[in-house]
Amino acid sequence: MKPTPWFTLSWSGYTLELSRRTHVMGVINVTPDSFSDGGQFFEKERAIEQALQLAGDGADLIDIGGESTRPYSKGIPQTKK
């Protein structure tokens, strides 16, 4: 069996080796109409607390969901993103 080639993701001086092990991604939805958490992380301070908690619990990546994808939801302007 051929060894799997290594895949490295790099950004802003950080590097994440994706081929060596499975990684865990924490997700925080910061939209008021979030279906998964009911908007409990809509406030900036709560979102930051949750991100720190997820990182402390071992999340390798944090995904911030900042725009609703529910049917018929309005997009947000680029300036707010």
PDB file of C-alpha atoms in Angstrom:
ATOM      1  CA  MET A   1       0.000   0.000   0.000  1.00  0.00           C
ATOM      2  CA  LYS A   2       1.298   3.428  -0.977  1.00  0.00           C
ATOM      3  CA  PRO A   3       1.665   5.929   1.879  1.00  0.00           C
ATOM      4  CA  THR A   4      -0.805   8.807   1.804  1.00  0.00           C
ATOM      5  CA  PRO A   5       0.850  12.067   0.740  1.00  0.00           C
ATOM      6  CA  TRP A   6       0.850  14.720   3.424  1.00  0.00           C
ATOM      7  CA  PHE A   7      -1.504  17.609   3.046  1.00  0.00           C
ATOM      8  CA  THR A   8      -0.719  20.826   4.870  1.00  0.00           C
ATOM      9  CA  LEU A   9      -2.994  23.833   5.204  1.00  0.00           C
ATOM     10  CA  SER A  10      -1.168  27.102   5.890  1.00  0.00           C
ATOM     11  CA  TRP A  11      -2.514  30.576   6.611  1.00  0.00           C
ATOM     12  CA  SER A  12      -1.287  33.722   8.418  1.00  0.00           C
ATOM     13  CA  GLY A  13       1.773  31.991   9.845  1.00  0.00           C
ATOM     14  CA  TYR A  14      -0.188  28.930  11.057  1.00  0.00           C
ATOM     15  CA  THR A  15       0.155  25.413   9.687  1.00  0.00           C
ATOM     16  CA  LEU A  16      -2.217  22.482  10.106  1.00  0.00           C
ATOM     17  CA  GLU A  17      -1.084  19.019   9.021  1.00  0.00           C
ATOM     18  CA  LEU A  18      -4.233  17.284   7.795  1.00  0.00           C
ATOM     19  CA  SER A  19      -2.866  13.858   6.858  1.00  0.00           C
ATOM     20  CA  ARG A  20      -1.543  12.591  10.163  1.00  0.00           C
ATOM     21  CA  ARG A  21      -4.726  12.341  12.229  1.00  0.00           C
ATOM     22  CA  THR A  22      -8.395  13.187  12.312  1.00  0.00           C
ATOM     23  CA  HIS A  23      -9.093  16.766  13.361  1.00  0.00           C
ATOM     24  CA  VAL A  24     -12.051  18.179  15.254  1.00  0.00           C
ATOM     25  CA  MET A  25     -13.853  21.320  14.109  1.00  0.00           C
ATOM     26  CA  GLY A  26     -16.014  23.313  16.486  1.00  0.00           C
ATOM     27  CA  VAL A  27     -18.888  25.245  14.938  1.00  0.00           C
ATOM     28  CA  ILE A  28     -20.384  28.440  16.329  1.00  0.00           C
ATOM     29  CA  ASN A  29     -23.451  29.882  14.654  1.00  0.00           C
ATOM     30  CA  VAL A  30     -23.691  33.604  15.286  1.00  0.00           C
ATOM     31  CA  THR A  31     -26.967  34.206  13.470  1.00  0.00           C
ATOM     32  CA  PRO A  32     -30.093  35.053  15.496  1.00  0.00           C
ATOM     33  CA  ASP A  33     -32.131  32.387  13.674  1.00  0.00           C
ATOM     34  CA  SER A  34     -29.672  29.507  14.030  1.00  0.00           C
ATOM     35  CA  PHE A  35     -31.504  26.181  13.851  1.00  0.00           C
ATOM     36  CA  SER A  36     -28.841  24.269  15.784  1.00  0.00           C
ATOM     37  CA  ASP A  37     -28.444  26.423  18.880  1.00  0.00           C
ATOM     38  CA  GLY A  38     -31.375  28.816  18.818  1.00  0.00           C
ATOM     39  CA  GLY A  39     -29.183  31.897  18.471  1.00  0.00           C
ATOM     40  CA  GLN A  40     -27.508  31.489  21.873  1.00  0.00           C
ATOM     41  CA  PHE A  41     -24.159  32.713  20.469  1.00  0.00           C
ATOM     42  CA  PHE A  42     -25.518  35.773  18.653  1.00  0.00           C
ATOM     43  CA  GLU A  43     -23.921  38.131  21.183  1.00  0.00           C
ATOM     44  CA  LYS A  44     -20.206  38.703  20.503  1.00  0.00           C
ATOM     45  CA  GLU A  45     -19.123  37.962  24.096  1.00  0.00           C
ATOM     46  CA  ARG A  46     -20.999  34.621  24.161  1.00  0.00           C
ATOM     47  CA  ALA A  47     -19.486  33.619  20.808  1.00  0.00           C
ATOM     48  CA  ILE A  48     -15.979  34.361  22.079  1.00  0.00           C
ATOM     49  CA  GLU A  49     -16.625  32.410  25.298  1.00  0.00           C
ATOM     50  CA  GLN A  50     -17.863  29.450  23.265  1.00  0.00           C
ATOM     51  CA  ALA A  51     -14.876  29.591  20.910  1.00  0.00           C
ATOM     52  CA  LEU A  52     -12.489  29.543  23.860  1.00  0.00           C
ATOM     53  CA  GLN A  53     -14.427  26.643  25.397  1.00  0.00           C
ATOM     54  CA  LEU A  54     -14.292  24.647  22.146  1.00  0.00           C
ATOM     55  CA  ALA A  55     -10.559  25.300  21.799  1.00  0.00           C
ATOM     56  CA  GLY A  56     -10.029  24.281  25.413  1.00  0.00           C
ATOM     57  CA  ASP A  57     -11.997  21.096  24.770  1.00  0.00           C
ATOM     58  CA  GLY A  58      -9.624  20.214  21.944  1.00  0.00           C
ATOM     59  CA  ALA A  59     -11.106  21.675  18.767  1.00  0.00           C
ATOM     60  CA  ASP A  60      -8.412  22.095  16.121  1.00  0.00           C
ATOM     61  CA  LEU A  61     -10.467  24.533  14.051  1.00  0.00           C
ATOM     62  CA  ILE A  62     -13.356  26.864  14.816  1.00  0.00           C
ATOM     63  CA  ASP A  63     -15.905  27.576  12.081  1.00  0.00           C
ATOM     64  CA  ILE A  64     -17.934  30.747  12.603  1.00  0.00           C
ATOM     65  CA  GLY A  65     -21.307  30.543  10.868  1.00  0.00           C
ATOM     66  CA  GLY A  66     -22.117  34.176  10.235  1.00  0.00           C
ATOM     67  CA  GLU A  67     -24.827  33.998   7.585  1.00  0.00           C
ATOM     68  CA  SER A  68     -28.094  32.112   7.688  1.00  0.00           C
ATOM     69  CA  THR A  69     -28.638  29.445   5.057  1.00  0.00           C
ATOM     70  CA  ARG A  70     -32.263  28.708   5.894  1.00  0.00           C
ATOM     71  CA  PRO A  71     -34.674  28.920   2.968  1.00  0.00           C
ATOM     72  CA  TYR A  72     -35.675  32.484   2.013  1.00  0.00           C
ATOM     73  CA  SER A  73     -33.252  34.094   4.464  1.00  0.00           C
ATOM     74  CA  LYS A  74     -31.791  37.418   3.402  1.00  0.00           C
ATOM     75  CA  GLY A  75     -28.063  37.623   2.787  1.00  0.00           C
ATOM     76  CA  ILE A  76     -25.934  40.025   4.732  1.00  0.00           C
ATOM     77  CA  PRO A  77     -23.966  42.870   3.137  1.00  0.00           C
ATOM     78  CA  GLN A  78     -20.265  42.334   2.451  1.00  0.00           C
ATOM     79  CA  THR A  79     -19.425  45.217   4.811  1.00  0.00           C
ATOM     80  CA  LYS A  80     -20.929  43.291   7.755  1.00  0.00           C
ATOM     81  CA  LYS A  81     -19.111  40.064   6.956  1.00  0.00           C
TER      82      LYS A  81
END
